[in-house]
Amino acid sequence: MTDVIQATKRDSTGTAATIRLRRAGNVPAVLYGHGEANEHLSISADQIRGLLRHHSKTIKLTGDVNETALVSDMQWDALGIEVLHLDLIRVNLKEKVEVTVTIETHGEAPGTREGGIFLENIREVDVRCSAGAIPDSLVLDINELHLDEHATAADLQLPEGVELITDPESVIAHIEAPRAEVAAEEEGVADGAEPEVISKGGGEGEEDEEA
Amino acid sequence: MALMPKRVKHRKSQRGRIKGNATRGNTVVFGDYGIQSLDAGWVKATTIEAGRIAAQQYVRGEGKLYIRIFPDKSVTSTPLETRMGKGKGEPDFWAAVVKPGTILYELSGVTEQQAKVCFARLASKLPVKVRFVTRRSA
């Protein structure tokens, strides 16, 4: 899906200028690629929120610049609430790009009815496809997944023109039997016990600790 | 039983000061949902364990809980009714140093509603303000 985003050019760069920009409800962005000059842009935070809601990878910039771009990086604040900066790469919708796409599981695994827990090992895979046909997500059918079985990247349903880069052997999801509560408790140490202190004179495991 | 290190270089540590936000361990990595600290503070090993029990009793074999913090700081205390001086006290408990943004626990294999209820039970045991977070998709 391609979102249309209104962008305005900005002349002022640097920390103070971008702080002022964010305070005014905008997000600084940079557009580069295709051997052309970098463009410093400003996009309203509301539009960025929309972009996040739609999980769009490619965007169509309007306003001061009229180009198609791929969102290559997003910088977040420490709490992961606000987007601080956006990196956009110029793309032609027909050119092949390498992107990370999320995996969506469809169906209900019979293994969960057999008493297992459905666990996802990988949530995203790298694919190569044309910029105009980046899938929102890749579907993994788990209707045939029984207890102690796993699904690999090769089991993903790839749309036409999408090529998998991630190793097809990598395990995406598996059904595992729940571990007993006792097993988790064994990781702890009895109350009142003190840990072993690594001696100064070159104790047995000192090198391991420092490594 | 509460978590604590197996081996340490020094039995006692200085108190330290918690400055700034978490720049590592601030995203949901293992599960689908997480609980993120909004304050800085020490979370005792016993508190981490209490949270684990509260969460696991709720999900009861359905989901998988991940503990993202580890109590690797020993905190000393001087016994009651003791005169001042005579050196640093003895280790009293182990604590994890938590900065704003740190993901404390993660949960997978449950619905968002279940995760919210589970973390609400867990949050009442914690000494820091927290918020519910979901995994950020690509």
Tab-separated table of C-alpha atoms in Angstrom:
chain	number	residue	atom	x	y	z
A	1	MET	CA	0.000	0.000	0.000
A	2	THR	CA	1.283	3.450	-0.914
A	3	ASP	CA	0.405	6.380	1.329
A	4	VAL	CA	0.277	9.919	-0.035
A	5	ILE	CA	2.199	12.258	2.238
A	6	GLN	CA	2.437	16.029	2.124
A	7	ALA	CA	6.040	17.099	2.654
A	8	THR	CA	7.575	20.537	2.877
A	9	LYS	CA	11.218	21.395	2.316
A	10	ARG	CA	13.183	22.730	5.293
A	11	ASP	CA	16.342	24.776	5.127
A	12	SER	CA	17.318	24.718	8.780
A	13	THR	CA	19.040	21.569	9.981
A	14	GLY	CA	20.745	20.677	13.242
A	15	THR	CA	19.635	19.831	16.764
A	16	ALA	CA	17.988	23.118	17.745
A	17	ALA	CA	16.090	23.434	14.464
A	18	THR	CA	14.757	19.866	14.597
A	19	ILE	CA	13.689	20.296	18.234
A	20	ARG	CA	11.718	23.392	17.213
A	21	LEU	CA	10.235	21.426	14.310
A	22	ARG	CA	9.081	18.579	16.563
A	23	ARG	CA	7.621	21.037	19.046
A	24	ALA	CA	5.502	22.450	16.213
A	25	GLY	CA	4.073	18.966	15.542
A	26	ASN	CA	6.273	17.994	12.616
A	27	VAL	CA	8.798	15.247	12.040
A	28	PRO	CA	12.106	15.880	10.234
A	29	ALA	CA	12.869	13.575	7.330
A	30	VAL	CA	15.559	13.174	4.723
A	31	LEU	CA	15.127	11.987	1.141
A	32	TYR	CA	18.099	10.547	-0.741
A	33	GLY	CA	19.099	8.033	-3.409
A	34	HIS	CA	19.293	7.588	-7.185
A	35	GLY	CA	22.435	9.727	-7.249
A	36	GLU	CA	20.473	12.927	-6.701
A	37	ALA	CA	20.981	15.565	-4.010
A	38	ASN	CA	19.618	15.024	-0.490
A	39	GLU	CA	16.420	16.832	0.411
A	40	HIS	CA	15.659	17.812	4.006
A	41	LEU	CA	11.926	17.524	4.541
A	42	SER	CA	9.342	18.150	7.203
A	43	ILE	CA	6.278	15.929	7.538
A	44	SER	CA	3.411	16.462	9.970
A	45	ALA	CA	3.282	13.999	12.868
A	46	ASP	CA	-0.381	13.177	12.089
A	47	GLN	CA	0.603	11.842	8.679
A	48	ILE	CA	3.347	9.744	10.257
A	49	ARG	CA	0.781	8.236	12.625
A	50	GLY	CA	-1.335	7.309	9.609
A	51	LEU	CA	1.706	5.768	7.958
A	52	LEU	CA	2.328	3.633	11.039
A	53	ARG	CA	-1.316	2.551	11.167
A	54	HIS	CA	-1.259	1.411	7.552
A	55	HIS	CA	2.186	-0.252	7.790
A	56	SER	CA	3.034	1.336	4.442
A	57	LYS	CA	6.519	0.753	3.085
A	58	THR	CA	6.362	3.016	0.056
A	59	ILE	CA	5.024	6.551	0.105
A	60	LYS	CA	4.165	9.100	-2.542
A	61	LEU	CA	5.484	12.509	-1.580
A	62	THR	CA	3.506	15.569	-2.641
A	63	GLY	CA	3.916	19.253	-1.907
A	64	ASP	CA	7.417	20.641	-2.320
A	65	VAL	CA	8.690	17.330	-3.748
A	66	ASN	CA	6.876	14.936	-6.043
A	67	GLU	CA	8.565	11.567	-5.750
A	68	THR	CA	7.992	8.001	-4.674
A	69	ALA	CA	10.048	6.873	-1.718
A	70	LEU	CA	10.694	3.845	0.409
A	71	VAL	CA	10.754	4.234	4.200
A	72	SER	CA	14.182	2.853	5.017
A	73	ASP	CA	14.555	3.841	8.651
A	74	MET	CA	12.531	5.294	11.474
A	75	GLN	CA	14.098	6.709	14.608
A	76	TRP	CA	12.070	6.489	17.810
A	77	ASP	CA	12.383	8.175	21.182
A	78	ALA	CA	13.635	6.159	24.138
A	79	LEU	CA	10.133	5.116	25.198
A	80	GLY	CA	9.121	4.188	21.649
A	81	ILE	CA	6.176	6.601	21.640
A	82	GLU	CA	7.124	9.296	19.107
A	83	VAL	CA	8.910	9.044	15.766
A	84	LEU	CA	11.928	11.353	15.832
A	85	HIS	CA	13.189	11.095	12.260
A	86	LEU	CA	12.418	9.411	8.971
A	87	ASP	CA	14.834	8.190	6.296
A	88	LEU	CA	13.352	7.978	2.815
A	89	ILE	CA	15.016	6.444	-0.238
A	90	ARG	CA	13.940	7.461	-3.738
A	91	VAL	CA	12.540	4.467	-5.615
A	92	ASN	CA	11.012	3.674	-8.922
A	93	LEU	CA	7.922	1.529	-8.289
A	94	LYS	CA	9.174	-1.007	-10.846
A	95	GLU	CA	12.676	-1.427	-9.410
A	96	LYS	CA	13.494	-4.399	-7.185
A	97	VAL	CA	14.073	-3.617	-3.504
A	98	GLU	CA	14.967	-5.659	-0.461
A	99	VAL	CA	12.580	-5.105	2.421
A	100	THR	CA	11.575	-6.686	5.713
A	101	VAL	CA	7.986	-7.918	5.802
A	102	THR	CA	6.010	-9.113	8.806
A	103	ILE	CA	4.557	-12.608	9.007
A	104	GLU	CA	0.878	-13.101	9.726
A	105	THR	CA	-0.347	-16.464	10.962
A	106	HIS	CA	-3.658	-17.735	9.678
A	107	GLY	CA	-5.764	-20.486	11.178
A	108	GLU	CA	-5.654	-22.364	14.440
A	109	ALA	CA	-2.895	-24.851	15.107
A	110	PRO	CA	-4.220	-28.282	16.168
A	111	GLY	CA	-1.152	-28.508	18.424
A	112	THR	CA	-2.630	-25.925	20.792
A	113	ARG	CA	-5.667	-28.172	21.304
A	114	GLU	CA	-3.250	-31.015	22.043
A	115	GLY	CA	-1.926	-28.999	24.993
A	116	GLY	CA	0.972	-27.176	23.311
A	117	ILE	CA	1.864	-23.483	23.153
A	118	PHE	CA	2.171	-21.823	19.774
A	119	LEU	CA	5.422	-19.848	19.687
A	120	GLU	CA	6.768	-17.649	16.929
A	121	ASN	CA	10.545	-17.650	16.528
A	122	ILE	CA	10.733	-15.137	13.687
A	123	ARG	CA	8.188	-12.397	13.080
A	124	GLU	CA	9.748	-10.823	10.008
A	125	VAL	CA	11.490	-12.073	6.882
A	126	ASP	CA	13.549	-10.327	4.232
A	127	VAL	CA	12.153	-10.424	0.712
A	128	ARG	CA	13.084	-9.029	-2.697
A	129	CYS	CA	10.291	-7.618	-4.832
A	130	SER	CA	9.367	-4.602	-6.907
A	131	ALA	CA	8.831	-1.445	-4.840
A	132	GLY	CA	5.281	-1.085	-6.089
A	133	ALA	CA	4.265	-4.580	-4.995
A	134	ILE	CA	5.612	-4.893	-1.478
A	135	PRO	CA	3.199	-7.130	0.431
A	136	ASP	CA	1.802	-5.764	3.724
A	137	SER	CA	2.478	-9.143	5.310
A	138	LEU	CA	3.209	-12.727	4.359
A	139	VAL	CA	0.747	-15.414	5.345
A	140	LEU	CA	1.733	-18.556	7.235
A	141	ASP	CA	-0.965	-21.211	7.388
A	142	ILE	CA	-0.740	-23.033	10.719
A	143	ASN	CA	-3.800	-25.266	10.328
A	144	GLU	CA	-1.579	-28.351	9.960
A	145	LEU	CA	0.821	-27.616	12.828
A	146	HIS	CA	0.696	-30.309	15.505
A	147	LEU	CA	2.503	-30.609	18.847
A	148	ASP	CA	6.333	-30.628	18.548
A	149	GLU	CA	6.112	-29.634	14.873
A	150	HIS	CA	7.483	-26.487	13.291
A	151	ALA	CA	6.915	-24.290	10.240
A	152	THR	CA	9.827	-22.897	8.245
A	153	ALA	CA	10.230	-19.894	5.962
A	154	ALA	CA	9.699	-22.217	2.999
A	155	ASP	CA	6.090	-22.741	4.206
A	156	LEU	CA	5.244	-19.048	3.709
A	157	GLN	CA	2.739	-18.208	0.988
A	158	LEU	CA	4.663	-15.813	-1.259
A	159	PRO	CA	2.701	-13.589	-3.651
A	160	GLU	CA	3.770	-13.516	-7.289
A	161	GLY	CA	6.996	-11.611	-7.897
A	162	VAL	CA	8.152	-11.864	-4.286
A	163	GLU	CA	11.409	-13.690	-3.668
A	164	LEU	CA	12.487	-14.862	-0.215
A	165	ILE	CA	15.951	-13.771	0.969
A	166	THR	CA	15.797	-15.266	4.457
A	167	ASP	CA	17.056	-18.850	4.691
A	168	PRO	CA	14.077	-21.086	3.775
A	169	GLU	CA	15.185	-23.540	6.468
A	170	SER	CA	14.791	-21.012	9.316
A	171	VAL	CA	12.067	-21.977	11.765
A	172	ILE	CA	9.298	-19.395	11.932
A	173	ALA	CA	6.951	-20.969	14.443
A	174	HIS	CA	6.672	-24.131	16.486
A	175	ILE	CA	4.360	-25.785	18.938
A	176	GLU	CA	5.995	-26.666	22.222
A	177	ALA	CA	4.666	-28.523	25.229
A	178	PRO	CA	4.348	-26.235	28.274
A	179	ARG	CA	7.232	-26.536	30.689
A	180	ALA	CA	6.462	-27.427	34.281
A	181	GLU	CA	6.526	-24.599	36.847
A	182	VAL	CA	9.266	-26.430	38.771
A	183	ALA	CA	11.688	-26.052	35.889
A	184	ALA	CA	11.437	-22.287	36.059
A	185	GLU	CA	11.939	-22.261	39.815
A	186	GLU	CA	15.147	-24.232	39.574
A	187	GLU	CA	16.801	-21.273	37.863
A	188	GLY	CA	16.710	-19.300	41.095
A	189	VAL	CA	18.928	-19.854	44.113
A	190	ALA	CA	17.787	-20.488	47.648
A	191	ASP	CA	17.076	-17.386	49.774
A	192	GLY	CA	19.927	-16.263	51.968
A	193	ALA	CA	22.581	-17.906	49.784
A	194	GLU	CA	25.372	-15.708	48.516
A	195	PRO	CA	26.943	-15.957	45.060
A	196	GLU	CA	30.487	-17.172	44.650
A	197	VAL	CA	33.006	-14.310	44.677
A	198	ILE	CA	35.701	-14.463	42.021
A	199	SER	CA	38.999	-14.301	43.888
A	200	LYS	CA	41.510	-11.545	43.103
A	201	GLY	CA	44.483	-13.878	42.690
A	202	GLY	CA	43.238	-15.333	39.419
A	203	GLY	CA	40.390	-17.569	40.467
A	204	GLU	CA	39.341	-20.530	38.422
A	205	GLY	CA	36.735	-18.859	36.304
A	206	GLU	CA	37.995	-15.290	36.346
A	207	GLU	CA	38.831	-15.197	32.665
A	208	ASP	CA	35.345	-16.383	31.760
A	209	GLU	CA	33.763	-13.588	33.759
A	210	GLU	CA	35.846	-10.882	32.142
A	211	ALA	CA	35.368	-12.230	28.609
B	1	MET	CA	13.027	-18.599	44.514
B	2	ALA	CA	14.370	-15.204	43.666
B	3	LEU	CA	16.947	-14.626	40.945
B	4	MET	CA	20.531	-13.703	41.794
B	5	PRO	CA	23.916	-13.958	40.069
B	6	LYS	CA	25.817	-17.245	40.324
B	7	ARG	CA	29.229	-15.574	40.606
B	8	VAL	CA	30.206	-11.967	41.257
B	9	LYS	CA	33.446	-10.024	41.172
B	10	HIS	CA	32.583	-8.018	44.298
B	11	ARG	CA	30.057	-8.814	47.036
B	12	LYS	CA	29.032	-5.203	47.561
B	13	SER	CA	28.402	-2.422	45.060
B	14	GLN	CA	28.160	1.341	45.360
B	15	ARG	CA	24.672	2.777	45.205
B	16	GLY	CA	25.108	4.605	41.911
B	17	ARG	CA	22.768	7.089	40.264
B	18	ILE	CA	20.227	6.323	37.574
B	19	LYS	CA	20.544	8.874	34.807
B	20	GLY	CA	18.748	9.089	31.467
B	21	ASN	CA	16.539	6.693	29.588
B	22	ALA	CA	17.146	3.115	28.551
B	23	THR	CA	18.877	2.870	25.200
B	24	ARG	CA	19.091	-0.922	25.268
B	25	GLY	CA	16.381	-3.416	26.184
B	26	ASN	CA	13.699	-0.860	25.308
B	27	THR	CA	11.867	-2.777	22.588
B	28	VAL	CA	9.709	-5.892	22.647
B	29	VAL	CA	11.931	-8.632	21.232
B	30	PHE	CA	10.847	-12.105	22.338
B	31	GLY	CA	7.093	-11.875	22.853
B	32	ASP	CA	4.144	-10.062	21.303
B	33	TYR	CA	3.373	-7.781	24.230
B	34	GLY	CA	5.489	-6.191	26.912
B	35	ILE	CA	5.440	-4.036	30.003
B	36	GLN	CA	7.689	-0.978	29.874
B	37	SER	CA	8.967	1.019	32.808
B	38	LEU	CA	8.286	4.761	32.785
B	39	ASP	CA	10.321	5.477	35.926
B	40	ALA	CA	13.836	4.833	37.085
B	41	GLY	CA	14.350	2.622	40.108
B	42	TRP	CA	15.522	-0.630	41.600
B	43	VAL	CA	13.325	-3.698	41.197
B	44	LYS	CA	14.107	-6.264	43.889
B	45	ALA	CA	14.662	-9.903	42.973
B	46	THR	CA	11.710	-10.861	45.181
B	47	THR	CA	9.509	-8.365	43.313
B	48	ILE	CA	10.559	-9.803	39.941
B	49	GLU	CA	9.631	-13.240	41.266
B	50	ALA	CA	6.292	-11.992	42.629
B	51	GLY	CA	5.517	-10.525	39.225
B	52	ARG	CA	6.441	-13.756	37.489
B	53	ILE	CA	4.135	-15.768	39.759
B	54	ALA	CA	1.263	-13.294	39.313
B	55	ALA	CA	1.608	-13.431	35.528
B	56	GLN	CA	2.098	-17.183	35.242
B	57	GLN	CA	-0.860	-17.905	37.484
B	58	TYR	CA	-2.999	-15.867	35.129
B	59	VAL	CA	-1.781	-17.263	31.813
B	60	ARG	CA	-1.526	-20.776	33.332
B	61	GLY	CA	0.281	-22.694	30.626
B	62	GLU	CA	-1.320	-20.790	27.755
B	63	GLY	CA	1.369	-18.269	26.945
B	64	LYS	CA	5.060	-17.851	27.513
B	65	LEU	CA	6.453	-15.218	29.859
B	66	TYR	CA	9.892	-13.682	29.358
B	67	ILE	CA	11.663	-11.789	32.150
B	68	ARG	CA	13.840	-9.118	30.548
B	69	ILE	CA	15.571	-7.807	33.678
B	70	PHE	CA	18.032	-9.515	35.994
B	71	PRO	CA	18.887	-8.490	39.560
B	72	ASP	CA	22.680	-8.146	39.360
B	73	LYS	CA	23.151	-5.329	41.880
B	74	SER	CA	23.655	-6.199	45.523
B	75	VAL	CA	22.190	-3.705	47.973
B	76	THR	CA	23.591	-3.587	51.484
B	77	SER	CA	21.962	-2.446	54.682
B	78	THR	CA	23.026	-1.813	58.261
B	79	PRO	CA	21.073	-3.775	60.894
B	80	LEU	CA	18.540	-1.925	63.050
B	81	GLU	CA	19.639	-0.346	66.330
B	82	THR	CA	23.266	-0.306	65.240
B	83	ARG	CA	25.514	2.669	65.901
B	84	MET	CA	26.804	4.544	62.882
B	85	GLY	CA	30.164	3.587	61.433
B	86	LYS	CA	31.834	0.186	61.499
B	87	GLY	CA	31.938	0.108	57.717
B	88	LYS	CA	29.519	-0.803	54.945
B	89	GLY	CA	26.665	-3.107	55.865
B	90	GLU	CA	26.119	-6.637	54.641
B	91	PRO	CA	24.300	-7.479	51.363
B	92	ASP	CA	20.572	-7.391	52.049
B	93	PHE	CA	18.937	-8.038	48.684
B	94	TRP	CA	19.576	-8.156	44.947
B	95	ALA	CA	18.007	-5.653	42.591
B	96	ALA	CA	17.766	-4.866	38.892
B	97	VAL	CA	18.518	-1.286	37.904
B	98	VAL	CA	15.657	-0.044	35.738
B	99	LYS	CA	15.679	3.078	33.588
B	100	PRO	CA	12.645	4.684	31.885
B	101	GLY	CA	11.974	2.701	28.727
B	102	THR	CA	13.233	-0.668	29.975
B	103	ILE	CA	11.018	-3.595	29.004
B	104	LEU	CA	10.491	-5.593	32.196
B	105	TYR	CA	8.444	-8.586	31.048
B	106	GLU	CA	7.198	-9.922	27.726
B	107	LEU	CA	4.388	-12.292	26.911
B	108	SER	CA	3.600	-14.368	23.832
B	109	GLY	CA	0.982	-16.926	22.875
B	110	VAL	CA	-1.965	-14.993	24.352
B	111	THR	CA	-4.459	-12.470	23.039
B	112	GLU	CA	-3.936	-8.739	23.558
B	113	GLN	CA	-6.825	-8.604	26.018
B	114	GLN	CA	-5.363	-11.465	28.078
B	115	ALA	CA	-1.932	-9.803	28.021
B	116	LYS	CA	-3.407	-6.504	29.229
B	117	VAL	CA	-5.187	-8.164	32.165
B	118	CYS	CA	-2.104	-10.211	32.986
B	119	PHE	CA	0.222	-7.207	32.991
B	120	ALA	CA	-2.263	-5.150	35.023
B	121	ARG	CA	-2.043	-7.801	37.766
B	122	LEU	CA	1.723	-7.804	37.473
B	123	ALA	CA	2.026	-3.990	37.432
B	124	SER	CA	0.412	-3.679	40.846
B	125	LYS	CA	3.428	-5.468	42.320
B	126	LEU	CA	6.054	-3.241	40.729
B	127	PRO	CA	7.699	-0.194	42.337
B	128	VAL	CA	7.785	1.736	39.028
B	129	LYS	CA	5.121	3.205	36.763
B	130	VAL	CA	4.669	1.052	33.676
B	131	ARG	CA	2.831	1.024	30.375
B	132	PHE	CA	1.601	-1.742	28.119
B	133	VAL	CA	3.445	-2.016	24.792
B	134	THR	CA	3.046	-4.186	21.736
B	135	ARG	CA	5.673	-5.410	19.304
B	136	ARG	CA	6.562	-2.878	16.648
B	137	SER	CA	6.082	-4.425	13.199
B	138	ALA	CA	8.362	-3.830	10.225
